mmCIF file with all atom_site columns, C-alpha atoms in Angstrom:
data_model
loop_
_atom_site.group_PDB
_atom_site.id
_atom_site.type_symbol
_atom_site.label_atom_id
_atom_site.label_alt_id
_atom_site.label_comp_id
_atom_site.label_asym_id
_atom_site.label_entity_id
_atom_site.label_seq_id
_atom_site.pdbx_PDB_ins_code
_atom_site.Cartn_x
_atom_site.Cartn_y
_atom_site.Cartn_z
_atom_site.occupancy
_atom_site.B_iso_or_equiv
_atom_site.pdbx_formal_charge
_atom_site.auth_seq_id
_atom_site.auth_comp_id
_atom_site.auth_asym_id
_atom_site.auth_atom_id
_atom_site.pdbx_PDB_model_num
ATOM 1   C CA . ARG Y 1 1   ? 2.992   2.249   22.564  1.00 90.00 ? 1   ARG Y CA 1
ATOM 2   C CA . THR Y 1 2   ? 0.965   2.792   25.744  1.00 93.00 ? 2   THR Y CA 1
ATOM 3   C CA . VAL Y 1 3   ? -2.436  1.181   26.321  1.00 93.00 ? 3   VAL Y CA 1
ATOM 4   C CA . SER Y 1 4   ? -4.704  2.484   29.091  1.00 95.00 ? 4   SER Y CA 1
ATOM 5   C CA . VAL Y 1 5   ? -8.353  2.296   30.160  1.00 93.00 ? 5   VAL Y CA 1
ATOM 6   C CA . ASP Y 1 6   ? -10.426 5.367   30.975  1.00 90.00 ? 6   ASP Y CA 1
ATOM 7   C CA . GLY Y 1 7   ? -14.044 4.497   31.788  1.00 85.00 ? 7   GLY Y CA 1
ATOM 8   C CA . ASP Y 1 8   ? -15.623 3.115   28.610  1.00 81.00 ? 8   ASP Y CA 1
ATOM 9   C CA . TYR Y 1 9   ? -12.565 4.065   26.556  1.00 90.00 ? 9   TYR Y CA 1
ATOM 10  C CA . ILE Y 1 10  ? -9.446  2.173   25.630  1.00 92.00 ? 10  ILE Y CA 1
ATOM 11  C CA . LEU Y 1 11  ? -6.669  4.624   24.746  1.00 94.00 ? 11  LEU Y CA 1
ATOM 12  C CA . ILE Y 1 12  ? -3.786  3.445   22.579  1.00 93.00 ? 12  ILE Y CA 1
ATOM 13  C CA . GLN Y 1 13  ? -1.081  6.108   22.435  1.00 94.00 ? 13  GLN Y CA 1
ATOM 14  C CA . GLN Y 1 14  ? 1.754   5.622   19.998  1.00 93.00 ? 14  GLN Y CA 1
ATOM 15  C CA . THR Y 1 15  ? 4.875   7.556   19.132  1.00 95.00 ? 15  THR Y CA 1
ATOM 16  C CA . LEU Y 1 16  ? 7.011   7.136   16.035  1.00 94.00 ? 16  LEU Y CA 1
ATOM 17  C CA . LYS Y 1 17  ? 10.429  8.784   15.855  1.00 95.00 ? 17  LYS Y CA 1
ATOM 18  C CA . ASN Y 1 18  ? 12.760  9.056   12.913  1.00 95.00 ? 18  ASN Y CA 1
ATOM 19  C CA . LEU Y 1 19  ? 16.157  7.949   14.241  1.00 96.00 ? 19  LEU Y CA 1
ATOM 20  C CA . GLY Y 1 20  ? 17.852  8.268   10.872  1.00 94.00 ? 20  GLY Y CA 1
ATOM 21  C CA . LYS Y 1 21  ? 19.461  11.117  8.980   1.00 94.00 ? 21  LYS Y CA 1
ATOM 22  C CA . HIS Y 1 22  ? 16.931  11.383  6.182   1.00 95.00 ? 22  HIS Y CA 1
ATOM 23  C CA . LYS Y 1 23  ? 13.274  12.257  5.936   1.00 95.00 ? 23  LYS Y CA 1
ATOM 24  C CA . PHE Y 1 24  ? 10.767  9.453   5.352   1.00 93.00 ? 24  PHE Y CA 1
ATOM 25  C CA . VAL Y 1 25  ? 7.044   9.149   4.694   1.00 94.00 ? 25  VAL Y CA 1
ATOM 26  C CA . THR Y 1 26  ? 5.107   6.035   5.688   1.00 92.00 ? 26  THR Y CA 1
ATOM 27  C CA . PRO Y 1 27  ? 1.503   4.889   6.016   1.00 90.00 ? 27  PRO Y CA 1
ATOM 28  C CA . PHE Y 1 28  ? 0.296   3.481   9.333   1.00 89.00 ? 28  PHE Y CA 1
ATOM 29  C CA . TYR Y 1 29  ? -2.848  1.481   10.027  1.00 86.00 ? 29  TYR Y CA 1
ATOM 30  C CA . SER Y 1 30  ? -4.440  -0.790  12.611  1.00 81.00 ? 30  SER Y CA 1
ATOM 31  C CA . HIS Y 1 31  ? -6.204  -3.840  11.215  1.00 78.00 ? 31  HIS Y CA 1
ATOM 32  C CA . HIS Y 1 32  ? -9.259  -3.976  13.476  1.00 82.00 ? 32  HIS Y CA 1
ATOM 33  C CA . PHE Y 1 33  ? -10.934 -7.367  13.919  1.00 86.00 ? 33  PHE Y CA 1
ATOM 34  C CA . PHE Y 1 34  ? -14.595 -7.187  14.917  1.00 89.00 ? 34  PHE Y CA 1
ATOM 35  C CA . THR Y 1 35  ? -17.029 -10.012 15.564  1.00 87.00 ? 35  THR Y CA 1
ATOM 36  C CA . ALA Y 1 36  ? -19.887 -10.255 18.057  1.00 86.00 ? 36  ALA Y CA 1
ATOM 37  C CA . ASP Y 1 37  ? -20.730 -13.391 20.037  1.00 84.00 ? 37  ASP Y CA 1
ATOM 38  C CA . GLY Y 1 38  ? -18.933 -15.536 17.459  1.00 85.00 ? 38  GLY Y CA 1
ATOM 39  C CA . LYS Y 1 39  ? -21.580 -14.815 14.842  1.00 90.00 ? 39  LYS Y CA 1
ATOM 40  C CA . PRO Y 1 40  ? -20.411 -14.577 11.203  1.00 94.00 ? 40  PRO Y CA 1
ATOM 41  C CA . VAL Y 1 41  ? -20.560 -11.211 9.494   1.00 96.00 ? 41  VAL Y CA 1
ATOM 42  C CA . GLY Y 1 42  ? -24.024 -10.775 8.004   1.00 96.00 ? 42  GLY Y CA 1
ATOM 43  C CA . PRO Y 1 43  ? -27.453 -9.322  8.849   1.00 95.00 ? 43  PRO Y CA 1
ATOM 44  C CA . GLY Y 1 44  ? -27.241 -7.233  12.019  1.00 93.00 ? 44  GLY Y CA 1
ATOM 45  C CA . TYR Y 1 45  ? -23.672 -6.070  11.378  1.00 95.00 ? 45  TYR Y CA 1
ATOM 46  C CA . GLY Y 1 46  ? -22.989 -2.501  10.328  1.00 94.00 ? 46  GLY Y CA 1
ATOM 47  C CA . LEU Y 1 47  ? -20.119 -0.103  9.756   1.00 93.00 ? 47  LEU Y CA 1
ATOM 48  C CA . GLN Y 1 48  ? -20.209 3.679   9.588   1.00 92.00 ? 48  GLN Y CA 1
ATOM 49  C CA . LEU Y 1 49  ? -17.240 5.550   8.168   1.00 91.00 ? 49  LEU Y CA 1
ATOM 50  C CA . GLU Y 1 50  ? -16.414 9.204   8.697   1.00 88.00 ? 50  GLU Y CA 1
ATOM 51  C CA . LEU Y 1 51  ? -16.076 10.089  5.033   1.00 87.00 ? 51  LEU Y CA 1
ATOM 52  C CA . ALA Y 1 52  ? -17.722 12.640  2.788   1.00 84.00 ? 52  ALA Y CA 1
ATOM 53  C CA . GLN Y 1 53  ? -20.977 11.318  1.347   1.00 81.00 ? 53  GLN Y CA 1
ATOM 54  C CA . ASP Y 1 54  ? -19.731 11.643  -2.244  1.00 84.00 ? 54  ASP Y CA 1
ATOM 55  C CA . THR Y 1 55  ? -16.689 9.457   -1.508  1.00 87.00 ? 55  THR Y CA 1
ATOM 56  C CA . GLU Y 1 56  ? -16.318 6.689   -4.087  1.00 90.00 ? 56  GLU Y CA 1
ATOM 57  C CA . TYR Y 1 57  ? -14.660 3.320   -3.636  1.00 94.00 ? 57  TYR Y CA 1
ATOM 58  C CA . ALA Y 1 58  ? -12.905 0.791   -5.851  1.00 96.00 ? 58  ALA Y CA 1
ATOM 59  C CA . GLU Y 1 59  ? -12.671 -2.988  -5.619  1.00 97.00 ? 59  GLU Y CA 1
ATOM 60  C CA . PRO Y 1 60  ? -9.619  -3.954  -7.692  1.00 96.00 ? 60  PRO Y CA 1
ATOM 61  C CA . GLY Y 1 61  ? -9.615  -7.518  -6.373  1.00 96.00 ? 61  GLY Y CA 1
ATOM 62  C CA . VAL Y 1 62  ? -13.063 -8.433  -7.718  1.00 97.00 ? 62  VAL Y CA 1
ATOM 63  C CA . GLY Y 1 63  ? -12.760 -11.197 -10.280 1.00 94.00 ? 63  GLY Y CA 1
ATOM 64  C CA . SER Y 1 64  ? -9.502  -12.506 -8.857  1.00 97.00 ? 64  SER Y CA 1
ATOM 65  C CA . TRP Y 1 65  ? -9.564  -12.840 -5.062  1.00 97.00 ? 65  TRP Y CA 1
ATOM 66  C CA . THR Y 1 66  ? -12.476 -10.778 -3.674  1.00 98.00 ? 66  THR Y CA 1
ATOM 67  C CA . GLU Y 1 67  ? -16.252 -10.558 -3.986  1.00 98.00 ? 67  GLU Y CA 1
ATOM 68  C CA . PRO Y 1 68  ? -18.199 -7.278  -4.486  1.00 98.00 ? 68  PRO Y CA 1
ATOM 69  C CA . LEU Y 1 69  ? -19.212 -5.486  -1.292  1.00 97.00 ? 69  LEU Y CA 1
ATOM 70  C CA . GLY Y 1 70  ? -22.647 -4.799  -2.816  1.00 96.00 ? 70  GLY Y CA 1
ATOM 71  C CA . LYS Y 1 71  ? -23.362 -8.517  -2.992  1.00 97.00 ? 71  LYS Y CA 1
ATOM 72  C CA . TYR Y 1 72  ? -23.494 -8.680  0.821   1.00 98.00 ? 72  TYR Y CA 1
ATOM 73  C CA . ALA Y 1 73  ? -24.209 -5.153  2.026   1.00 97.00 ? 73  ALA Y CA 1
ATOM 74  C CA . THR Y 1 74  ? -25.964 -1.912  1.200   1.00 95.00 ? 74  THR Y CA 1
ATOM 75  C CA . VAL Y 1 75  ? -23.757 1.166   1.003   1.00 94.00 ? 75  VAL Y CA 1
ATOM 76  C CA . SER Y 1 76  ? -25.774 4.253   1.956   1.00 89.00 ? 76  SER Y CA 1
ATOM 77  C CA . ARG Y 1 77  ? -24.747 7.885   1.651   1.00 77.00 ? 77  ARG Y CA 1
ATOM 78  C CA . ASP Y 1 78  ? -27.424 9.294   3.936   1.00 67.00 ? 78  ASP Y CA 1
ATOM 79  C CA . SER Y 1 79  ? -26.499 11.272  7.030   1.00 58.00 ? 79  SER Y CA 1
ATOM 80  C CA . VAL Y 1 80  ? -25.147 8.965   9.720   1.00 59.00 ? 80  VAL Y CA 1
ATOM 81  C CA . ASP Y 1 81  ? -23.860 9.380   13.258  1.00 59.00 ? 81  ASP Y CA 1
ATOM 82  C CA . VAL Y 1 82  ? -20.180 8.473   13.254  1.00 59.00 ? 82  VAL Y CA 1
ATOM 83  C CA . THR Y 1 83  ? -18.623 9.428   16.578  1.00 54.00 ? 83  THR Y CA 1
ATOM 84  C CA . ASP Y 1 84  ? -20.395 12.793  16.619  1.00 52.00 ? 84  ASP Y CA 1
ATOM 85  C CA . VAL Y 1 85  ? -19.806 13.395  12.906  1.00 51.00 ? 85  VAL Y CA 1
ATOM 86  C CA . ASP Y 1 86  ? -23.045 13.621  10.889  1.00 55.00 ? 86  ASP Y CA 1
ATOM 87  C CA . ASP Y 1 87  ? -21.570 13.167  7.408   1.00 65.00 ? 87  ASP Y CA 1
ATOM 88  C CA . GLY Y 1 88  ? -20.545 9.640   6.532   1.00 84.00 ? 88  GLY Y CA 1
ATOM 89  C CA . ILE Y 1 89  ? -20.905 6.342   4.704   1.00 90.00 ? 89  ILE Y CA 1
ATOM 90  C CA . ASP Y 1 90  ? -23.142 3.623   6.151   1.00 91.00 ? 90  ASP Y CA 1
ATOM 91  C CA . ILE Y 1 91  ? -22.534 -0.059  5.304   1.00 94.00 ? 91  ILE Y CA 1
ATOM 92  C CA . SER Y 1 92  ? -25.309 -2.429  6.438   1.00 94.00 ? 92  SER Y CA 1
ATOM 93  C CA . PHE Y 1 93  ? -24.980 -6.160  5.828   1.00 96.00 ? 93  PHE Y CA 1
ATOM 94  C CA . SER Y 1 94  ? -27.983 -7.993  4.410   1.00 96.00 ? 94  SER Y CA 1
ATOM 95  C CA . HIS Y 1 95  ? -26.384 -11.367 3.577   1.00 96.00 ? 95  HIS Y CA 1
ATOM 96  C CA . TYR Y 1 96  ? -24.010 -13.640 5.474   1.00 96.00 ? 96  TYR Y CA 1
ATOM 97  C CA . VAL Y 1 97  ? -20.396 -13.773 4.323   1.00 97.00 ? 97  VAL Y CA 1
ATOM 98  C CA . GLU Y 1 98  ? -19.521 -17.388 3.517   1.00 96.00 ? 98  GLU Y CA 1
ATOM 99  C CA . GLU Y 1 99  ? -16.411 -19.270 4.591   1.00 97.00 ? 99  GLU Y CA 1
ATOM 100 C CA . GLY Y 1 100 ? -13.529 -18.459 2.256   1.00 96.00 ? 100 GLY Y CA 1
ATOM 101 C CA . THR Y 1 101 ? -15.122 -15.267 0.928   1.00 97.00 ? 101 THR Y CA 1
ATOM 102 C CA . ARG Y 1 102 ? -13.059 -12.086 1.072   1.00 98.00 ? 102 ARG Y CA 1
ATOM 103 C CA . ILE Y 1 103 ? -14.203 -8.535  0.414   1.00 98.00 ? 103 ILE Y CA 1
ATOM 104 C CA . LYS Y 1 104 ? -12.006 -5.454  0.087   1.00 97.00 ? 104 LYS Y CA 1
ATOM 105 C CA . ALA Y 1 105 ? -13.288 -1.980  -0.712  1.00 97.00 ? 105 ALA Y CA 1
ATOM 106 C CA . GLU Y 1 106 ? -10.790 0.858   -1.120  1.00 96.00 ? 106 GLU Y CA 1
ATOM 107 C CA . PHE Y 1 107 ? -12.421 4.216   -0.402  1.00 93.00 ? 107 PHE Y CA 1
ATOM 108 C CA . GLU Y 1 108 ? -10.934 7.448   -1.685  1.00 88.00 ? 108 GLU Y CA 1
ATOM 109 C CA . ALA Y 1 109 ? -8.972  9.558   0.781   1.00 81.00 ? 109 ALA Y CA 1
ATOM 110 C CA . ASP Y 1 110 ? -10.943 12.399  2.371   1.00 81.00 ? 110 ASP Y CA 1
ATOM 111 C CA . ASP Y 1 111 ? -8.835  15.359  3.483   1.00 80.00 ? 111 ASP Y CA 1
ATOM 112 C CA . SER Y 1 112 ? -11.412 16.343  6.112   1.00 83.00 ? 112 SER Y CA 1
ATOM 113 C CA . SER Y 1 113 ? -11.552 12.898  7.755   1.00 85.00 ? 113 SER Y CA 1
ATOM 114 C CA . ILE Y 1 114 ? -9.703  11.913  10.931  1.00 85.00 ? 114 ILE Y CA 1
ATOM 115 C CA . GLY Y 1 115 ? -10.388 8.217   10.336  1.00 86.00 ? 115 GLY Y CA 1
ATOM 116 C CA . SER Y 1 116 ? -13.323 7.770   12.706  1.00 89.00 ? 116 SER Y CA 1
ATOM 117 C CA . PHE Y 1 117 ? -15.698 4.837   12.431  1.00 91.00 ? 117 PHE Y CA 1
ATOM 118 C CA . ARG Y 1 118 ? -18.369 2.876   14.293  1.00 91.00 ? 118 ARG Y CA 1
ATOM 119 C CA . LEU Y 1 119 ? -18.685 -0.919  14.152  1.00 92.00 ? 119 LEU Y CA 1
ATOM 120 C CA . SER Y 1 120 ? -21.972 -2.402  15.326  1.00 91.00 ? 120 SER Y CA 1
ATOM 121 C CA . ALA Y 1 121 ? -23.862 -5.652  15.865  1.00 91.00 ? 121 ALA Y CA 1
ATOM 122 C CA . PRO Y 1 122 ? -27.084 -6.305  17.812  1.00 86.00 ? 122 PRO Y CA 1
ATOM 123 C CA . GLY Y 1 123 ? -26.591 -4.814  21.271  1.00 83.00 ? 123 GLY Y CA 1
ATOM 124 C CA . VAL Y 1 124 ? -22.968 -3.784  20.950  1.00 87.00 ? 124 VAL Y CA 1
ATOM 125 C CA . SER Y 1 125 ? -20.797 -1.261  19.130  1.00 89.00 ? 125 SER Y CA 1
ATOM 126 C CA . VAL Y 1 126 ? -17.181 -0.110  19.010  1.00 90.00 ? 126 VAL Y CA 1
ATOM 127 C CA . SER Y 1 127 ? -16.257 3.407   17.898  1.00 90.00 ? 127 SER Y CA 1
ATOM 128 C CA . GLU Y 1 128 ? -12.830 4.827   17.176  1.00 91.00 ? 128 GLU Y CA 1
ATOM 129 C CA . VAL Y 1 129 ? -11.488 8.356   16.919  1.00 89.00 ? 129 VAL Y CA 1
ATOM 130 C CA . VAL Y 1 130 ? -7.860  9.103   16.048  1.00 89.00 ? 130 VAL Y CA 1
ATOM 131 C CA . LEU Y 1 131 ? -6.521  11.993  18.115  1.00 89.00 ? 131 LEU Y CA 1
ATOM 132 C CA . GLY Y 1 132 ? -3.290  13.751  17.256  1.00 89.00 ? 132 GLY Y CA 1
ATOM 133 C CA . ARG Y 1 133 ? -1.703  16.641  15.399  1.00 89.00 ? 133 ARG Y CA 1
ATOM 134 C CA . HIS Y 1 134 ? 1.606   17.030  13.609  1.00 89.00 ? 134 HIS Y CA 1
ATOM 135 C CA . ARG Y 1 135 ? 3.221   20.393  12.896  1.00 89.00 ? 135 ARG Y CA 1
ATOM 136 C CA . GLY Y 1 136 ? 0.003   22.042  13.980  1.00 88.00 ? 136 GLY Y CA 1
ATOM 137 C CA . GLU Y 1 137 ? -2.190  20.115  11.526  1.00 89.00 ? 137 GLU Y CA 1
ATOM 138 C CA . LYS Y 1 138 ? -4.399  17.049  11.847  1.00 88.00 ? 138 LYS Y CA 1
ATOM 139 C CA . LEU Y 1 139 ? -2.814  13.784  10.789  1.00 88.00 ? 139 LEU Y CA 1
ATOM 140 C CA . PRO Y 1 140 ? -3.663  13.207  7.110   1.00 87.00 ? 140 PRO Y CA 1
ATOM 141 C CA . ILE Y 1 141 ? -5.596  10.133  5.982   1.00 86.00 ? 141 ILE Y CA 1
ATOM 142 C CA . TYR Y 1 142 ? -3.676  8.263   3.269   1.00 85.00 ? 142 TYR Y CA 1
ATOM 143 C CA . ALA Y 1 143 ? -6.434  5.757   2.425   1.00 89.00 ? 143 ALA Y CA 1
ATOM 144 C CA . TYR Y 1 144 ? -9.540  4.191   3.963   1.00 91.00 ? 144 TYR Y CA 1
ATOM 145 C CA . ASN Y 1 145 ? -10.034 0.504   3.258   1.00 94.00 ? 145 ASN Y CA 1
ATOM 146 C CA . VAL Y 1 146 ? -12.660 -1.959  4.454   1.00 96.00 ? 146 VAL Y CA 1
ATOM 147 C CA . TYR Y 1 147 ? -11.797 -5.673  4.625   1.00 97.00 ? 147 TYR Y CA 1
ATOM 148 C CA . VAL Y 1 148 ? -14.357 -8.384  5.359   1.00 97.00 ? 148 VAL Y CA 1
ATOM 149 C CA . GLU Y 1 149 ? -14.306 -12.135 5.914   1.00 96.00 ? 149 GLU Y CA 1
ATOM 150 C CA . LYS Y 1 150 ? -16.779 -14.472 7.614   1.00 96.00 ? 150 LYS Y CA 1
ATOM 151 C CA . GLY Y 1 151 ? -15.094 -13.885 10.975  1.00 94.00 ? 151 GLY Y CA 1
ATOM 152 C CA . THR Y 1 152 ? -14.189 -10.212 10.827  1.00 94.00 ? 152 THR Y CA 1
ATOM 153 C CA . LEU Y 1 153 ? -15.395 -6.790  9.755   1.00 95.00 ? 153 LEU Y CA 1
ATOM 154 C CA . SER Y 1 154 ? -12.299 -4.615  9.541   1.00 94.00 ? 154 SER Y CA 1
ATOM 155 C CA . PRO Y 1 155 ? -12.157 -0.873  8.817   1.00 94.00 ? 155 PRO Y CA 1
ATOM 156 C CA . GLU Y 1 156 ? -8.638  0.275   7.980   1.00 92.00 ? 156 GLU Y CA 1
ATOM 157 C CA . PRO Y 1 157 ? -8.168  4.060   8.129   1.00 91.00 ? 157 PRO Y CA 1
ATOM 158 C CA . MET Y 1 158 ? -4.556  4.712   7.136   1.00 90.00 ? 158 MET Y CA 1
ATOM 159 C CA . LEU Y 1 159 ? -2.558  7.649   8.419   1.00 89.00 ? 159 LEU Y CA 1
ATOM 160 C CA . LEU Y 1 160 ? 0.252   9.184   6.391   1.00 89.00 ? 160 LEU Y CA 1
ATOM 161 C CA . LEU Y 1 161 ? 3.207   10.015  8.638   1.00 92.00 ? 161 LEU Y CA 1
ATOM 162 C CA . ASP Y 1 162 ? 5.867   12.423  7.389   1.00 93.00 ? 162 ASP Y CA 1
ATOM 163 C CA . LEU Y 1 163 ? 8.971   12.728  9.590   1.00 94.00 ? 163 LEU Y CA 1
ATOM 164 C CA . ASP Y 1 164 ? 12.182  14.690  9.195   1.00 95.00 ? 164 ASP Y CA 1
ATOM 165 C CA . ALA Y 1 165 ? 15.399  13.414  10.747  1.00 96.00 ? 165 ALA Y CA 1
ATOM 166 C CA . ASP Y 1 166 ? 15.137  13.231  14.562  1.00 95.00 ? 166 ASP Y CA 1
ATOM 167 C CA . GLU Y 1 167 ? 11.456  14.243  14.401  1.00 95.00 ? 167 GLU Y CA 1
ATOM 168 C CA . SER Y 1 168 ? 8.675   12.367  16.191  1.00 95.00 ? 168 SER Y CA 1
ATOM 169 C CA . VAL Y 1 169 ? 4.882   12.245  16.086  1.00 94.00 ? 169 VAL Y CA 1
ATOM 170 C CA . THR Y 1 170 ? 2.403   11.025  18.702  1.00 94.00 ? 170 THR Y CA 1
ATOM 171 C CA . TRP Y 1 171 ? -1.200  10.016  18.161  1.00 93.00 ? 171 TRP Y CA 1
ATOM 172 C CA . THR Y 1 172 ? -3.907  8.244   20.154  1.00 92.00 ? 172 THR Y CA 1
ATOM 173 C CA . GLN Y 1 173 ? -6.582  5.819   19.034  1.00 91.00 ? 173 GLN Y CA 1
ATOM 174 C CA . ARG Y 1 174 ? -9.595  6.188   21.335  1.00 92.00 ? 174 ARG Y CA 1
ATOM 175 C CA . LEU Y 1 175 ? -11.893 3.173   21.313  1.00 91.00 ? 175 LEU Y CA 1
ATOM 176 C CA . GLU Y 1 176 ? -15.315 3.354   22.952  1.00 91.00 ? 176 GLU Y CA 1
ATOM 177 C CA . PHE Y 1 177 ? -17.328 0.222   23.745  1.00 87.00 ? 177 PHE Y CA 1
ATOM 178 C CA . THR Y 1 178 ? -21.088 0.484   24.194  1.00 85.00 ? 178 THR Y CA 1
ATOM 179 C CA . THR Y 1 179 ? -23.867 -2.021  24.818  1.00 81.00 ? 179 THR Y CA 1
ATOM 180 C CA . ASN Y 1 180 ? -27.630 -1.797  24.586  1.00 69.00 ? 180 ASN Y CA 1
ATOM 181 C CA . LEU Y 1 181 ? -29.325 -4.834  26.086  1.00 58.00 ? 181 LEU Y CA 1
ATOM 182 C CA . LYS Y 1 182 ? -32.630 -3.836  24.509  1.00 53.00 ? 182 LYS Y CA 1
ATOM 183 C CA . TYR Y 1 183 ? -31.277 -4.891  21.128  1.00 50.00 ? 183 TYR Y CA 1
ATOM 184 C CA . THR Y 1 184 ? -29.199 -7.975  21.951  1.00 49.00 ? 184 THR Y CA 1
ATOM 185 C CA . LYS Y 1 185 ? -31.080 -10.333 19.668  1.00 53.00 ? 185 LYS Y CA 1
ATOM 186 C CA . TRP Y 1 186 ? -29.946 -12.474 16.746  1.00 49.00 ? 186 TRP Y CA 1
ATOM 187 C CA . GLY Y 1 187 ? -32.869 -13.937 14.867  1.00 49.00 ? 187 GLY Y CA 1
ATOM 188 C CA . GLY Y 1 188 ? -35.206 -13.562 17.834  1.00 42.00 ? 188 GLY Y CA 1
ATOM 189 C CA . SER Y 1 189 ? -33.135 -15.210 20.592  1.00 39.00 ? 189 SER Y CA 1
ATOM 190 C CA . ALA Y 1 190 ? -31.658 -12.979 23.276  1.00 40.00 ? 190 ALA Y CA 1
ATOM 191 C CA . LEU Y 1 191 ? -27.926 -13.110 23.921  1.00 40.00 ? 191 LEU Y CA 1
ATOM 192 C CA . PRO Y 1 192 ? -26.384 -13.117 27.396  1.00 38.00 ? 192 PRO Y CA 1
ATOM 193 C CA . PRO Y 1 193 ? -24.940 -9.654  28.152  1.00 36.00 ? 193 PRO Y CA 1
ATOM 194 C CA . THR Y 1 194 ? -21.529 -11.133 28.934  1.00 32.00 ? 194 THR Y CA 1
ATOM 195 C CA . ALA Y 1 195 ? -21.374 -12.925 25.607  1.00 29.00 ? 195 ALA Y CA 1
ATOM 196 C CA . THR Y 1 196 ? -22.259 -9.728  23.770  1.00 30.00 ? 196 THR Y CA 1
ATOM 197 C CA . ALA Y 1 197 ? -19.636 -7.669  25.576  1.00 28.00 ? 197 ALA Y CA 1
ATOM 198 C CA . GLN Y 1 198 ? -16.915 -10.279 25.142  1.00 29.00 ? 198 GLN Y CA 1
ATOM 199 C CA . GLY Y 1 199 ? -17.642 -10.557 21.466  1.00 29.00 ? 199 GLY Y CA 1
ATOM 200 C CA . ALA Y 1 200 ? -17.313 -6.842  20.834  1.00 30.00 ? 200 ALA Y CA 1
ATOM 201 C CA . TRP Y 1 201 ? -13.615 -7.029  20.046  1.00 30.00 ? 201 TRP Y CA 1
ATOM 202 C CA . GLY Y 1 202 ? -12.342 -10.185 18.386  1.00 28.00 ? 202 GLY Y CA 1
ATOM 203 C CA . VAL Y 1 203 ? -9.293  -12.077 19.589  1.00 25.00 ? 203 VAL Y CA 1
ATOM 204 C CA . GLY Y 1 204 ? -6.269  -10.624 17.884  1.00 30.00 ? 204 GLY Y CA 1
ATOM 205 C CA . GLY Y 1 205 ? -7.968  -7.225  17.822  1.00 34.00 ? 205 GLY Y CA 1
ATOM 206 C CA . GLU Y 1 206 ? -4.699  -5.394  17.231  1.00 37.00 ? 206 GLU Y CA 1
ATOM 207 C CA . GLY Y 1 207 ? -3.014  -6.271  13.989  1.00 37.00 ? 207 GLY Y CA 1
ATOM 208 C CA . TRP Y 1 208 ? -0.647  -3.380  13.667  1.00 30.00 ? 208 TRP Y CA 1
ATOM 209 C CA . GLY Y 1 209 ? 0.883   -2.595  10.281  1.00 29.00 ? 209 GLY Y CA 1
ATOM 210 C CA . LEU Y 1 210 ? 3.860   -0.268  10.037  1.00 28.00 ? 210 LEU Y CA 1
ATOM 211 C CA . ALA Y 1 211 ? 6.474   0.105   7.342   1.00 28.00 ? 211 ALA Y CA 1
ATOM 212 C CA . ALA Y 1 212 ? 9.149   2.724   7.813   1.00 30.00 ? 212 ALA Y CA 1
ATOM 213 C CA . LEU Y 1 213 ? 12.361  3.222   5.887   1.00 27.00 ? 213 LEU Y CA 1
ATOM 214 C CA . VAL Y 1 214 ? 14.929  5.043   7.985   1.00 24.00 ? 214 VAL Y CA 1
#
């Protein structure tokens, strides 16, 4: 894995190689942690996913360990701007997520998606695009989950990596950080620009998950 900075972008390039004698298929995802200025997830937070507008989602944990997404946010299927992609799903939070509450929505896979998203809070946003091709095709999306707690809003686009023996694949996650000081307000009180920028990417912002059988 190589991490570099290019202007407003953080580039995370990764390569996975099959060192074994047999083919394997594995999902890969980054568990993004997003909070702004230490504020709990709630009004002012938003998430836009690059998925077809008719994409459905399931919440199998409701009733056992999770709460419904719709209890805290509005899920809109209008046209949205997700890293230069007009078609998408918009999730806007209208209620604060309480301590101990967990939310997990599992969106259907979209063959046309490359796993892009935009996270936002007043005055700050983080966008991601996954760049990479394998055998001349875009990297397929295996699943697209959204996980939420009081202290994090976490989109989880999952790639499906298929490698023959001695084969490798390289992909890059391109993260763009933006600020707009005109809108750095929580409940009417302006935030210091430095606090907003520092809060754009939570501590522990890379929680990499990889399971490969070789």
